[in-house]
mmCIF file of C-alpha atoms in Angstrom:
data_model
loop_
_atom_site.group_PDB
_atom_site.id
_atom_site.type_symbol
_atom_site.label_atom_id
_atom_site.label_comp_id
_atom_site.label_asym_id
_atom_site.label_seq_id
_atom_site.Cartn_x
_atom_site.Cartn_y
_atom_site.Cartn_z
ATOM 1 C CA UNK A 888 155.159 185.837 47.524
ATOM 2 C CA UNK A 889 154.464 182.554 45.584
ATOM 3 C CA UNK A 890 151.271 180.308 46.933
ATOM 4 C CA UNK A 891 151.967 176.861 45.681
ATOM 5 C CA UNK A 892 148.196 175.480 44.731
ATOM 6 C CA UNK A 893 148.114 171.460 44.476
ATOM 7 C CA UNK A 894 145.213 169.825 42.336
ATOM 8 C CA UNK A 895 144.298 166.429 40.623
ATOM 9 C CA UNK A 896 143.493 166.744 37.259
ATOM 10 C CA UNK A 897 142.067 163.271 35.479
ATOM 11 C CA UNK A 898 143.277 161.548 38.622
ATOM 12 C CA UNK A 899 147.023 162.791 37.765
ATOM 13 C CA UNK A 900 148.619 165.497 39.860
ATOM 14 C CA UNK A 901 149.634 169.034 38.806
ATOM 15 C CA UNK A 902 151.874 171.971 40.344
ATOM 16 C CA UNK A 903 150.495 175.667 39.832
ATOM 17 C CA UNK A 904 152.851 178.468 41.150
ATOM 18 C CA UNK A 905 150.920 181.760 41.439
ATOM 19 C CA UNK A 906 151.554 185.094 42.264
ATOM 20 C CA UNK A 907 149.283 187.296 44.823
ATOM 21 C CA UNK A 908 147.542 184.147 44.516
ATOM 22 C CA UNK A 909 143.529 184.435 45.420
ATOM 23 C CA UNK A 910 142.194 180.568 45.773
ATOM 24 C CA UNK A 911 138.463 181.467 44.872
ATOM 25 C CA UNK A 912 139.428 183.233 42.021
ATOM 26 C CA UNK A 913 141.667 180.233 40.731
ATOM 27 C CA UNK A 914 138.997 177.561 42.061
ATOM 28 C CA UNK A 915 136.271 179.615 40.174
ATOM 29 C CA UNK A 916 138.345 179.741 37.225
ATOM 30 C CA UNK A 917 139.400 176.097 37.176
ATOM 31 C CA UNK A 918 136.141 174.912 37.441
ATOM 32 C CA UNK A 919 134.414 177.395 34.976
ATOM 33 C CA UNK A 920 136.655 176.150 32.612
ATOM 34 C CA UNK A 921 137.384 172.430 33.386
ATOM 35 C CA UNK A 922 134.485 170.083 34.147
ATOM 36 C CA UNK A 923 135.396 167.126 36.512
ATOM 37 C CA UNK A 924 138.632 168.401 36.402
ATOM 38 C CA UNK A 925 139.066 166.227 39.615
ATOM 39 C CA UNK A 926 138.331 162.846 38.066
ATOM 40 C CA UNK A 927 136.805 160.517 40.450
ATOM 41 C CA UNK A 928 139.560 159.346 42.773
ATOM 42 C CA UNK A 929 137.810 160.519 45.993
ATOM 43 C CA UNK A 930 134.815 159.250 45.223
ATOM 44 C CA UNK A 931 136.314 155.562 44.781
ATOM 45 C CA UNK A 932 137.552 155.944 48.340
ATOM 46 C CA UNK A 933 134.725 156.987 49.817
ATOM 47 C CA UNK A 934 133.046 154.264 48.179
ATOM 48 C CA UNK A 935 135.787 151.519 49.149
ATOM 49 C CA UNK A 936 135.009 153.389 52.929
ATOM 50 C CA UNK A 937 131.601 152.500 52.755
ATOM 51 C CA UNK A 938 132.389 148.917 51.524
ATOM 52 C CA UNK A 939 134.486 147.985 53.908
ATOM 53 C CA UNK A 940 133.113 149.083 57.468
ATOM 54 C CA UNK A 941 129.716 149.315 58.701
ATOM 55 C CA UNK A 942 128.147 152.694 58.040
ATOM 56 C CA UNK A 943 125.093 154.030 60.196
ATOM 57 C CA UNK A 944 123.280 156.905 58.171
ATOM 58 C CA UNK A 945 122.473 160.368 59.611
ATOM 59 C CA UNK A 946 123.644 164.056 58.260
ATOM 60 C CA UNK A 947 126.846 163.872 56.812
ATOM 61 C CA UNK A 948 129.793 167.179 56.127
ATOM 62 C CA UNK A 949 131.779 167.567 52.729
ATOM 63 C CA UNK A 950 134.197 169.870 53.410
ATOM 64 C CA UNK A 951 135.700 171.247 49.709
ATOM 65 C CA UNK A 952 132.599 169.229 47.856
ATOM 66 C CA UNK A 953 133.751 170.713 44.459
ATOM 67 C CA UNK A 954 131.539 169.592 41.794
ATOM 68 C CA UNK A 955 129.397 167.365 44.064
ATOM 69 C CA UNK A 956 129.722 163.925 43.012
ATOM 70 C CA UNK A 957 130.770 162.605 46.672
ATOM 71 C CA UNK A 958 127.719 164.459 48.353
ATOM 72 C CA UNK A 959 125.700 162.818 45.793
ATOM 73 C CA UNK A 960 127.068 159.376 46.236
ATOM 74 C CA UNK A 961 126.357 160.072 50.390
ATOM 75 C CA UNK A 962 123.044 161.126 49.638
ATOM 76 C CA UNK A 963 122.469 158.263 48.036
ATOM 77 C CA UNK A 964 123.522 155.743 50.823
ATOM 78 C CA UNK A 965 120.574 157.923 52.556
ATOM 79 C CA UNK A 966 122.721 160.672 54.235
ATOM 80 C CA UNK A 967 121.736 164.320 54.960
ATOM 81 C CA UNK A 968 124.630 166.220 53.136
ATOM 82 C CA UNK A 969 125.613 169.747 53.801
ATOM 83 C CA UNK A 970 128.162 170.168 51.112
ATOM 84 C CA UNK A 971 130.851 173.237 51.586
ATOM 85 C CA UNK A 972 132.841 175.051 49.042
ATOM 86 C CA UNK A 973 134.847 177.943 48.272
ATOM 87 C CA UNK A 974 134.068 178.555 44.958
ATOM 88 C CA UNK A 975 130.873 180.002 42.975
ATOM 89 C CA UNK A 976 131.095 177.776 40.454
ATOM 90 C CA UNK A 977 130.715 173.932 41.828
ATOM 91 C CA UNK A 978 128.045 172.178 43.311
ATOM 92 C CA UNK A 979 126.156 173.039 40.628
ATOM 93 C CA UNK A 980 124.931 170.006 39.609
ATOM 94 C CA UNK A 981 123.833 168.825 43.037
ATOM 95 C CA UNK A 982 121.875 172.178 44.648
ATOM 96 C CA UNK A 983 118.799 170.671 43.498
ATOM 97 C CA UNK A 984 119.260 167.068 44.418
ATOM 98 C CA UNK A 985 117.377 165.853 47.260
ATOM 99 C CA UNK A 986 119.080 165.386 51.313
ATOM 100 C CA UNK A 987 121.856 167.606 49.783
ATOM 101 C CA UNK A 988 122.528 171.307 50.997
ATOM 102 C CA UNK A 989 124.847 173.185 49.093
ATOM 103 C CA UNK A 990 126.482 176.007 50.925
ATOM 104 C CA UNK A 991 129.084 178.132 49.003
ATOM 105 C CA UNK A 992 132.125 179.810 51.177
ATOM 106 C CA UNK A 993 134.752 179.248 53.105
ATOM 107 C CA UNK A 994 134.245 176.340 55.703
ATOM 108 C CA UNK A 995 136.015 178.707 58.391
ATOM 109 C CA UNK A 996 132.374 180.748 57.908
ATOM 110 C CA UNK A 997 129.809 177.866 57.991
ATOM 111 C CA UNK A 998 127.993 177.337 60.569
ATOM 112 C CA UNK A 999 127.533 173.746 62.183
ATOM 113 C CA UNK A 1000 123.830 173.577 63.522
ATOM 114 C CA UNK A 1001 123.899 169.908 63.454
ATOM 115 C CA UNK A 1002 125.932 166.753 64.407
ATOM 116 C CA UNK A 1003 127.351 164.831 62.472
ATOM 117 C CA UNK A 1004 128.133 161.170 61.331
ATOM 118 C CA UNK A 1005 130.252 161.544 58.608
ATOM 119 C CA UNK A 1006 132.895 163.869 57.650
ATOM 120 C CA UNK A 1007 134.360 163.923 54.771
ATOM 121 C CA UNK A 1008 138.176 165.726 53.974
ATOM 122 C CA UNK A 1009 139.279 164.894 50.060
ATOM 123 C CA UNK A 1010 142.218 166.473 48.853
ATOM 124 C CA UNK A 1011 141.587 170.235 50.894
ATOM 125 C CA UNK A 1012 144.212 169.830 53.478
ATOM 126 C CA UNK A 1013 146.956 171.197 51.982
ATOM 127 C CA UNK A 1014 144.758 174.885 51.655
ATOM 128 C CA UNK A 1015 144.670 175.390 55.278
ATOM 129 C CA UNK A 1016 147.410 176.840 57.531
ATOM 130 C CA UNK A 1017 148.321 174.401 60.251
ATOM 131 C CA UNK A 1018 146.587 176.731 63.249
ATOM 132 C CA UNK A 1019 143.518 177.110 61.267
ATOM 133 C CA UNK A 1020 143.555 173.487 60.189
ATOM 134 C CA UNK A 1021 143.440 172.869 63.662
ATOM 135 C CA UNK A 1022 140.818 174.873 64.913
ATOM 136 C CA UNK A 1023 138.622 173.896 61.997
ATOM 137 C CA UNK A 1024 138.743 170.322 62.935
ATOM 138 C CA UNK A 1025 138.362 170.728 66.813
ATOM 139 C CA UNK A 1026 134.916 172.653 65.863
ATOM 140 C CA UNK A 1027 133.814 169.696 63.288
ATOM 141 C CA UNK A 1028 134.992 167.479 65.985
ATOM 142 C CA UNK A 1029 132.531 168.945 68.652
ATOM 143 C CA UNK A 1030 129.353 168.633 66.541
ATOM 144 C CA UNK A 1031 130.466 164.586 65.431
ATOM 145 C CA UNK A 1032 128.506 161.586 67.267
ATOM 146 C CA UNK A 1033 129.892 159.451 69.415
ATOM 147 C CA UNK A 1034 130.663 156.817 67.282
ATOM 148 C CA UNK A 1035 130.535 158.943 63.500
ATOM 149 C CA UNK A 1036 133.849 158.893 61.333
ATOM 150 C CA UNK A 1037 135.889 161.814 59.690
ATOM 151 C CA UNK A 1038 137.503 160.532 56.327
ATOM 152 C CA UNK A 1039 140.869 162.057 54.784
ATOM 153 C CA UNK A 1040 142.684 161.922 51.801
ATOM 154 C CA UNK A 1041 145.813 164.289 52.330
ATOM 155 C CA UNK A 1042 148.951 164.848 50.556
ATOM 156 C CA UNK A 1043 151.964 164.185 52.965
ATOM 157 C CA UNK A 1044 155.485 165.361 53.399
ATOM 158 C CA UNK A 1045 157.153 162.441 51.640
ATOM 159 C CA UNK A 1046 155.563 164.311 48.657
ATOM 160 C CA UNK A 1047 157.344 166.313 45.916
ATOM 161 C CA UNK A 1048 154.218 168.690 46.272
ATOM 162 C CA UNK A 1049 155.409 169.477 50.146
ATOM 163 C CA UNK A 1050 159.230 169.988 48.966
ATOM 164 C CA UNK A 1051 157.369 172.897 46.782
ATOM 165 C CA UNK A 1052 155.508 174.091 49.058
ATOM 166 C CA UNK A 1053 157.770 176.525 50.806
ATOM 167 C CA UNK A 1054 156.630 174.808 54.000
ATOM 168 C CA UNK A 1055 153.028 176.429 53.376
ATOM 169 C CA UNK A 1056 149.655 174.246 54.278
ATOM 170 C CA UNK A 1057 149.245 171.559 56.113
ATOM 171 C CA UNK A 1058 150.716 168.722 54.805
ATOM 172 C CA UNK A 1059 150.097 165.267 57.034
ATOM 173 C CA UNK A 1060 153.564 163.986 58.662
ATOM 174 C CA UNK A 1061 152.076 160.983 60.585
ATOM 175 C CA UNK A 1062 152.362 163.135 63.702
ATOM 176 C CA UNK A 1063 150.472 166.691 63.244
ATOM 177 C CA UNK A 1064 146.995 165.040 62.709
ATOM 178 C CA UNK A 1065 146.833 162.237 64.255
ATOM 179 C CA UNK A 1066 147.436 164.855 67.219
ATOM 180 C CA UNK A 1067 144.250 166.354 66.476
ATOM 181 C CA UNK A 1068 142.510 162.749 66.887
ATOM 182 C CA UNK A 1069 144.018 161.576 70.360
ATOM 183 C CA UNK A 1070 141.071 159.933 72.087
ATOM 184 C CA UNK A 1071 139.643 159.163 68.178
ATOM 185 C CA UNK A 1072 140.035 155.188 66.877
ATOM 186 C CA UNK A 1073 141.953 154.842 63.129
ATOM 187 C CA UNK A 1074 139.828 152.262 61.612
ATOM 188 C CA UNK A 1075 141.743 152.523 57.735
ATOM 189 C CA UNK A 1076 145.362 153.902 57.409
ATOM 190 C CA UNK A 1077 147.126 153.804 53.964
ATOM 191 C CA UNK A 1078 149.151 155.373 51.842
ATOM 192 C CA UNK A 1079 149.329 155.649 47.940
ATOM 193 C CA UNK A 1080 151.442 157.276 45.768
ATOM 194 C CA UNK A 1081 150.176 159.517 42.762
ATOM 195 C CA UNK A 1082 152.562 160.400 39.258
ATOM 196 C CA UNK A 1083 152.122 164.232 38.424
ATOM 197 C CA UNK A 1084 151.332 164.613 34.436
ATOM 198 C CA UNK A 1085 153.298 167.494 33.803
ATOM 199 C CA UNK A 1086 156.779 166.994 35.748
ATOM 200 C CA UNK A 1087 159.181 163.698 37.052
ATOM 201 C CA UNK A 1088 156.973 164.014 40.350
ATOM 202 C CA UNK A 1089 156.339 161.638 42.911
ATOM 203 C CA UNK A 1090 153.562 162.467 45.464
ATOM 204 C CA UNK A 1091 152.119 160.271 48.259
ATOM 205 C CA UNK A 1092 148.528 160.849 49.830
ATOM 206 C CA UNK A 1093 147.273 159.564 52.545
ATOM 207 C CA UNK A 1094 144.293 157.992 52.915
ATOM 208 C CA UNK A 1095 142.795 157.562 56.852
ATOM 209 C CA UNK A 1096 139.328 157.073 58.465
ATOM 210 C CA UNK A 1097 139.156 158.091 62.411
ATOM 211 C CA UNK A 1098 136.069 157.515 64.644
ATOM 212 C CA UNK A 1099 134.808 158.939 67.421
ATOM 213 C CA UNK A 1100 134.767 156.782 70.932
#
C-alpha cells in the first residue's frame, strides 16, 4: 500500500508517496541528507507561545524534536528538556547541550519518569494512527502538572495533505482532539494556511495551546 509522508521543507510544504514505506528509514534519510530541512516555523510559534502567556519553568517534552532547535530554545527559557525522536540522525546538535536529554526512538517506547510542564507537538500528528494518537496523549497527559500546557501545530482536514492521505493519520477536525482535552482550558486557537512548493496545494495547520486545570 502507499503511506502518504507530509513534511515542511524551508517552511513550504511537500507530498512524498512511498511504497512499503518505513518512516525511520525516510526520516534518517531526509535528515542525513538535508540539514534544517524543517526551516524554523515551529520554533517561531513556540516562541510567539512563550511571548504571549505567562510561562512557569520546570521539565519540559518534545515529542518529534528533529534537529533540536525547539529543545534548545526551551532550554534556554531554563526548562529541563527530554527531547524524543524517531530517527538516528537528529538531535545531533543538541545531545551535548546542557538541561537537554536526547532520547532517540519511537515516543510509543519512552518512558515518562517525570511530570511535566510543557509539551510540545510540532508537525508529528499526522504519523500517528488515531487509537495510538490517543493513547499516547492520555499517558503524556497523566505525567503533566496541574496547570502545565501541551502545544500543537497539526495539519487538519481542510488540507489538500488529508484529501491524500487515504484517510491515514490523524489529521485534527476540530472535534477528534479537542476530545482528548475535555476537562483541559484552550488558551491559543488558530489556524494558518501553508502553499506546498512542488504542487497547486493548499494546506491549513492548526496551531492550539491547551492547559491543564
Amino acid at each position: 500500500s502507499t503511506l502518504t509522508v507530509l513534511f515542511t521543507l524551508s517552511n513550504k510544504d511537500i507530498v512524498v508517496n512511498i511504497m512499503q514505506f518505513d518512516l525511520k528509514k525516510f526520516y534518517d534519510d531526509l535528515y542525513r541528507n538535508n540539514q534544517g530541512v524543517f526551516g524554523e516555523s515551529s520554533l517561531d510559534y513556540l516562541q510567539s507561545v512563550c511571548n504571549r502567556l505567562p510561562m512557569a519553568s520546570g521539565r519540559a517534552l518534545n515529542v518529534g524534536a528533529g534537529e533540536g532547535i525547539t529543545s534548545r530554545f526551551l532550554a534556554q527559557q531554563g526548562y529541563l528538556v527530554d527531547a524524543v525522536d524517531l530517527s538516528d540522525n537528529v538531535l545531533t546538535n543538541i545531545q551535548d547541550v546542557e538541561r537537554i536529554f536526547v532520547h532517540h526512538g519511537p515516543v510509543e517506547d519512552f518512558v515518562f519518569k517525570d511530570d511535566y510542564q510543557l509539551v510540545l507537538f510540532a508537525l508529528v500528528a499526522h504519523h500517528f494512527e488515531l487509537n495510538n494518537f490517543v493513547q499516547i496523549v492520555s499517558s503524556i497527559q497523566q505525567k503533566t502538572l496541574l496547570g502545565g500546557i501541551h502545544i500543537y501545530r497539526l495539519f487538519t482536514t481542510d488540507s489538500d495533505f488529508y484529501r491524500q492521505s487515504s484517510n491515514q493519520g490523524f489529521y485534527d477536525d476540530g472535534l477528534k482532539l479537542d476530545a482528548c482535552y475535555r476537562g483541559w482550558k484552550i488558551v491559543l486557537d488558530e489556524k494558518v494556511i501553508t502553499k506546498a512548493s512542488t504542487q497547486d496545494a493548499s494546506n491549513e495547520v492548526r496551531q492550539v495551546v491547551f492547559q491543564k486545570h
